[in-house]
Amino acid sequence: MTFPIRAITLDLDDTLWPFAPIGVRVEQTLDAFLREHSPATADMYPIEKMRDLRTRVFAENPQLLHDLAGLRQLTIETALRDSGGDLGLLDAAYEVFYAERNKVEYYPDSLAALERIAARVPVAAVTNGNADLDRVGIGHLFAFTLGSREHGVAKPDASIFHAACARLGCAHGDVLHVGDHIEADVAGAARAGLKTCWINREERVWEHPELTPDLEFDTLTALADWLEAVPTVADRT
């Protein structure tokens, strides 16, 4: 399928890089920090117990589900408080966690493909996660990042997609949203009126018979190839 586009909105976690390895490392790094600086906290909340606490904090604070940074901070604060730890360690503990969170391992194709895509059309990150693209090292490839924490509502809510389109100065139908998540990315963006590209690296089965992605690729390289072969809206004007 070919159609012109004017800009791209792009998911981050599990689209540019896998999140699972990051999740393992941040748990280990936070645990090591607590064992050094607050042993009672680490003893009360080893990695598996801290994971359980995080799940409980998330469940008890649905009003913060769009704010992963706030929820992570609240989890650490709760662990320190429960264990009689020094709450003054909260900022340092979160910084250790967050620094590790921004150490990403790209999918083999993604960085080179992203550079090609960004050379063709403006790219905006639209994410429910909390990666800092400047700290990751690719902020220069993006027009901006719109996170669910900043926006106040997470994908798949249509308003976050519409807000990104407004900041790009584009009509909804002139923007292609690219992501891996069937509901949060593809179905959400489609219902918001954007064109959609499903990055399906794992040969998953599409779950929504009432709608289909406009494009489906198993790599970002394939998207870059497609984009270089079709006109953008700018090419028509």
Short mmCIF file of C-alpha atoms in Angstrom, two decimals:
data_model
loop_
_atom_site.label_atom_id
_atom_site.label_comp_id
_atom_site.label_asym_id
_atom_site.label_seq_id
_atom_site.Cartn_x
_atom_site.Cartn_y
_atom_site.Cartn_z
CA MET A 1 0.00 0.00 0.00
CA THR A 2 1.26 3.48 -0.82
CA PHE A 3 0.00 6.83 0.45
CA PRO A 4 1.71 10.15 1.11
CA ILE A 5 2.49 11.23 4.65
CA ARG A 6 3.78 14.43 6.18
CA ALA A 7 5.21 13.22 9.52
CA ILE A 8 5.68 10.17 11.71
CA THR A 9 4.89 9.57 15.36
CA LEU A 10 6.97 6.77 16.79
CA ASP A 11 6.69 4.51 19.81
CA LEU A 12 9.95 3.77 21.67
CA ASP A 13 9.99 0.71 23.97
CA ASP A 14 9.78 -2.56 22.02
CA THR A 15 9.82 -0.59 18.77
CA LEU A 16 13.33 0.92 18.74
CA TRP A 17 14.72 -1.32 21.48
CA PRO A 18 13.47 -4.27 23.56
CA PHE A 19 12.38 -3.23 27.04
CA ALA A 20 12.78 -6.60 28.80
CA PRO A 21 16.60 -6.39 29.15
CA ILE A 22 16.25 -2.85 30.49
CA GLY A 23 13.72 -4.05 33.05
CA VAL A 24 16.12 -6.72 34.33
CA ARG A 25 19.05 -4.29 34.58
CA VAL A 26 17.15 -1.55 36.39
CA GLU A 27 15.98 -4.04 39.02
CA GLN A 28 19.52 -5.30 39.56
CA THR A 29 21.00 -1.79 39.66
CA LEU A 30 18.45 -0.50 42.15
CA ASP A 31 18.92 -3.58 44.33
CA ALA A 32 22.70 -3.06 44.37
CA PHE A 33 22.25 0.59 45.34
CA LEU A 34 19.91 -0.29 48.19
CA ARG A 35 22.18 -3.06 49.46
CA GLU A 36 24.98 -0.52 49.73
CA HIS A 37 23.05 2.47 51.07
CA SER A 38 19.95 0.99 52.76
CA PRO A 39 20.54 -2.70 53.56
CA ALA A 40 17.34 -3.04 55.58
CA THR A 41 15.35 -1.94 52.52
CA ALA A 42 17.15 -4.40 50.28
CA ASP A 43 16.57 -7.19 52.80
CA MET A 44 12.86 -6.42 53.10
CA TYR A 45 12.46 -5.90 49.36
CA PRO A 46 14.82 -8.08 47.33
CA ILE A 47 14.20 -7.99 43.60
CA GLU A 48 11.14 -10.26 43.52
CA LYS A 49 9.55 -8.55 46.53
CA MET A 50 10.28 -5.13 45.03
CA ARG A 51 8.57 -6.31 41.85
CA ASP A 52 5.53 -7.36 43.89
CA LEU A 53 5.54 -3.99 45.66
CA ARG A 54 5.66 -2.18 42.33
CA THR A 55 2.65 -4.16 41.12
CA ARG A 56 0.75 -3.27 44.29
CA VAL A 57 1.65 0.42 44.09
CA PHE A 58 0.56 0.49 40.45
CA ALA A 59 -2.75 -1.19 41.33
CA GLU A 60 -3.41 1.18 44.24
CA ASN A 61 -2.73 4.32 42.20
CA PRO A 62 -4.66 4.03 38.93
CA GLN A 63 -4.71 7.82 38.66
CA LEU A 64 -0.96 7.64 38.01
CA LEU A 65 -0.93 4.91 35.39
CA HIS A 66 0.10 7.47 32.77
CA ASP A 67 3.08 8.50 34.94
CA LEU A 68 5.59 5.66 35.13
CA ALA A 69 8.27 7.90 36.64
CA GLY A 70 5.94 8.95 39.44
CA LEU A 71 4.91 5.36 40.08
CA ARG A 72 8.52 4.17 40.19
CA GLN A 73 9.41 6.95 42.63
CA LEU A 74 6.41 6.08 44.78
CA THR A 75 7.48 2.42 44.82
CA ILE A 76 10.98 3.31 46.01
CA GLU A 77 9.58 5.73 48.59
CA THR A 78 7.22 3.05 49.92
CA ALA A 79 10.06 0.53 50.19
CA LEU A 80 12.23 3.00 52.10
CA ARG A 81 9.37 3.96 54.40
CA ASP A 82 8.31 0.37 55.11
CA SER A 83 11.86 -0.65 55.99
CA GLY A 84 12.69 2.38 58.11
CA GLY A 85 15.14 3.62 55.50
CA ASP A 86 16.26 7.19 54.94
CA LEU A 87 13.74 8.93 52.67
CA GLY A 88 16.55 11.31 51.77
CA LEU A 89 17.89 8.50 49.58
CA LEU A 90 14.85 8.65 47.29
CA ASP A 91 16.26 11.02 44.68
CA ALA A 92 19.61 9.24 44.49
CA ALA A 93 17.94 5.83 44.25
CA TYR A 94 15.67 7.00 41.47
CA GLU A 95 18.58 8.57 39.58
CA VAL A 96 20.47 5.26 39.69
CA PHE A 97 17.36 3.54 38.35
CA TYR A 98 16.74 6.19 35.69
CA ALA A 99 20.31 6.30 34.44
CA GLU A 100 20.16 2.55 33.83
CA ARG A 101 16.72 2.85 32.23
CA ASN A 102 18.22 5.11 29.56
CA LYS A 103 20.93 2.61 28.59
CA VAL A 104 19.24 0.93 25.66
CA GLU A 105 20.27 -1.86 23.31
CA TYR A 106 18.72 -1.16 19.93
CA TYR A 107 17.25 -3.79 17.68
CA PRO A 108 19.95 -4.44 15.06
CA ASP A 109 18.12 -2.53 12.34
CA SER A 110 16.53 0.28 14.26
CA LEU A 111 19.11 3.06 14.64
CA ALA A 112 20.21 3.13 11.01
CA ALA A 113 16.58 2.92 9.92
CA LEU A 114 15.58 5.74 12.27
CA GLU A 115 18.28 7.97 10.78
CA ARG A 116 16.90 7.31 7.29
CA ILE A 117 13.33 7.94 8.41
CA ALA A 118 14.21 11.18 10.19
CA ALA A 119 15.99 12.42 7.07
CA ARG A 120 12.75 11.97 5.12
CA VAL A 121 10.02 13.39 7.41
CA PRO A 122 9.75 14.93 10.89
CA VAL A 123 9.57 12.28 13.61
CA ALA A 124 7.97 12.76 17.03
CA ALA A 125 8.18 10.22 19.84
CA VAL A 126 4.81 9.35 21.39
CA THR A 127 5.35 7.07 24.35
CA ASN A 128 3.81 5.75 27.54
CA GLY A 129 7.33 5.15 28.83
CA ASN A 130 9.79 7.50 30.45
CA ALA A 131 12.95 7.30 28.35
CA ASP A 132 14.89 10.56 27.95
CA LEU A 133 15.99 10.66 24.32
CA ASP A 134 18.75 13.17 24.97
CA ARG A 135 20.23 10.85 27.59
CA VAL A 136 19.74 7.89 25.27
CA GLY A 137 21.62 9.88 22.61
CA ILE A 138 19.07 10.21 19.81
CA GLY A 139 17.17 13.34 20.75
CA HIS A 140 18.53 15.14 17.68
CA LEU A 141 16.56 12.78 15.43
CA PHE A 142 13.20 13.82 16.89
CA ALA A 143 11.11 16.95 16.57
CA PHE A 144 9.90 16.39 20.14
CA THR A 145 8.84 13.74 22.63
CA LEU A 146 5.26 13.60 23.87
CA GLY A 147 5.02 11.28 26.85
CA SER A 148 1.92 10.18 28.68
CA ARG A 149 3.25 11.82 31.87
CA GLU A 150 3.50 15.20 30.14
CA HIS A 151 0.18 14.80 28.35
CA GLY A 152 -1.75 13.44 31.33
CA VAL A 153 -3.29 10.47 29.51
CA ALA A 154 -1.65 7.38 28.04
CA LYS A 155 -2.01 5.70 24.67
CA PRO A 156 -4.35 4.42 23.29
CA ASP A 157 -6.37 7.53 24.21
CA ALA A 158 -6.97 9.52 21.03
CA SER A 159 -6.04 12.81 22.67
CA ILE A 160 -2.34 12.02 22.89
CA PHE A 161 -2.20 11.29 19.17
CA HIS A 162 -4.18 14.43 18.38
CA ALA A 163 -1.86 16.51 20.57
CA ALA A 164 1.16 15.17 18.70
CA CYS A 165 -0.43 15.98 15.35
CA ALA A 166 -1.20 19.50 16.53
CA ARG A 167 2.41 20.06 17.60
CA LEU A 168 3.57 18.75 14.24
CA GLY A 169 1.15 21.09 12.49
CA CYS A 170 -0.35 18.18 10.57
CA ALA A 171 -3.81 16.84 9.86
CA HIS A 172 -4.40 13.49 11.54
CA GLY A 173 -4.56 11.64 8.24
CA ASP A 174 -1.18 13.03 7.14
CA VAL A 175 0.63 11.42 10.09
CA LEU A 176 1.78 7.80 10.26
CA HIS A 177 2.03 6.31 13.75
CA VAL A 178 4.56 3.51 14.06
CA GLY A 179 4.68 1.07 16.96
CA ASP A 180 4.68 -2.51 18.16
CA HIS A 181 1.69 -2.58 20.51
CA ILE A 182 -1.53 -3.76 18.91
CA GLU A 183 -3.87 -1.77 21.16
CA ALA A 184 -1.84 1.16 22.48
CA ASP A 185 -0.15 1.97 19.19
CA VAL A 186 -1.96 0.65 16.16
CA ALA A 187 -5.60 0.40 17.22
CA GLY A 188 -5.34 3.60 19.26
CA ALA A 189 -3.80 5.61 16.44
CA ALA A 190 -6.21 4.20 13.87
CA ARG A 191 -9.21 5.18 15.98
CA ALA A 192 -7.67 8.65 16.33
CA GLY A 193 -7.61 9.01 12.55
CA LEU A 194 -3.89 8.55 11.91
CA LYS A 195 -2.35 6.22 9.37
CA THR A 196 -0.75 3.25 11.12
CA CYS A 197 2.28 1.01 10.79
CA TRP A 198 2.53 -2.10 12.93
CA ILE A 199 6.09 -3.21 13.68
CA ASN A 200 5.52 -6.91 14.18
CA ARG A 201 8.91 -8.45 14.92
CA GLU A 202 7.47 -11.58 16.55
CA GLU A 203 4.94 -12.77 13.95
CA ARG A 204 2.00 -12.06 16.21
CA VAL A 205 -1.57 -12.42 14.98
CA TRP A 206 -3.64 -9.26 14.52
CA GLU A 207 -6.46 -9.10 17.09
CA HIS A 208 -8.94 -6.52 15.77
CA PRO A 209 -11.16 -7.75 12.93
CA GLU A 210 -12.88 -4.36 12.71
CA LEU A 211 -9.68 -2.55 11.68
CA THR A 212 -6.29 -3.35 10.21
CA PRO A 213 -2.98 -1.48 10.14
CA ASP A 214 -2.24 0.44 6.97
CA LEU A 215 1.24 -1.06 6.96
CA GLU A 216 2.86 -4.04 8.66
CA PHE A 217 6.60 -4.67 8.74
CA ASP A 218 8.89 -6.87 10.79
CA THR A 219 11.72 -4.31 10.86
CA LEU A 220 12.11 -0.55 10.81
CA THR A 221 14.40 -1.01 7.82
CA ALA A 222 11.39 -2.15 5.82
CA LEU A 223 9.54 1.00 6.87
CA ALA A 224 12.50 3.17 5.82
CA ASP A 225 12.55 1.40 2.44
CA TRP A 226 8.83 2.02 2.01
CA LEU A 227 9.12 5.65 3.03
CA GLU A 228 11.90 6.34 0.55
CA ALA A 229 9.80 4.83 -2.24
CA VAL A 230 6.61 6.84 -1.70
CA PRO A 231 5.91 10.58 -1.84
CA THR A 232 5.50 12.61 1.29
CA VAL A 233 2.90 15.36 1.49
CA ALA A 234 5.77 17.82 1.07
CA ASP A 235 6.60 16.20 -2.28
CA ARG A 236 3.13 17.07 -3.55
CA THR A 237 3.31 20.78 -2.65
#
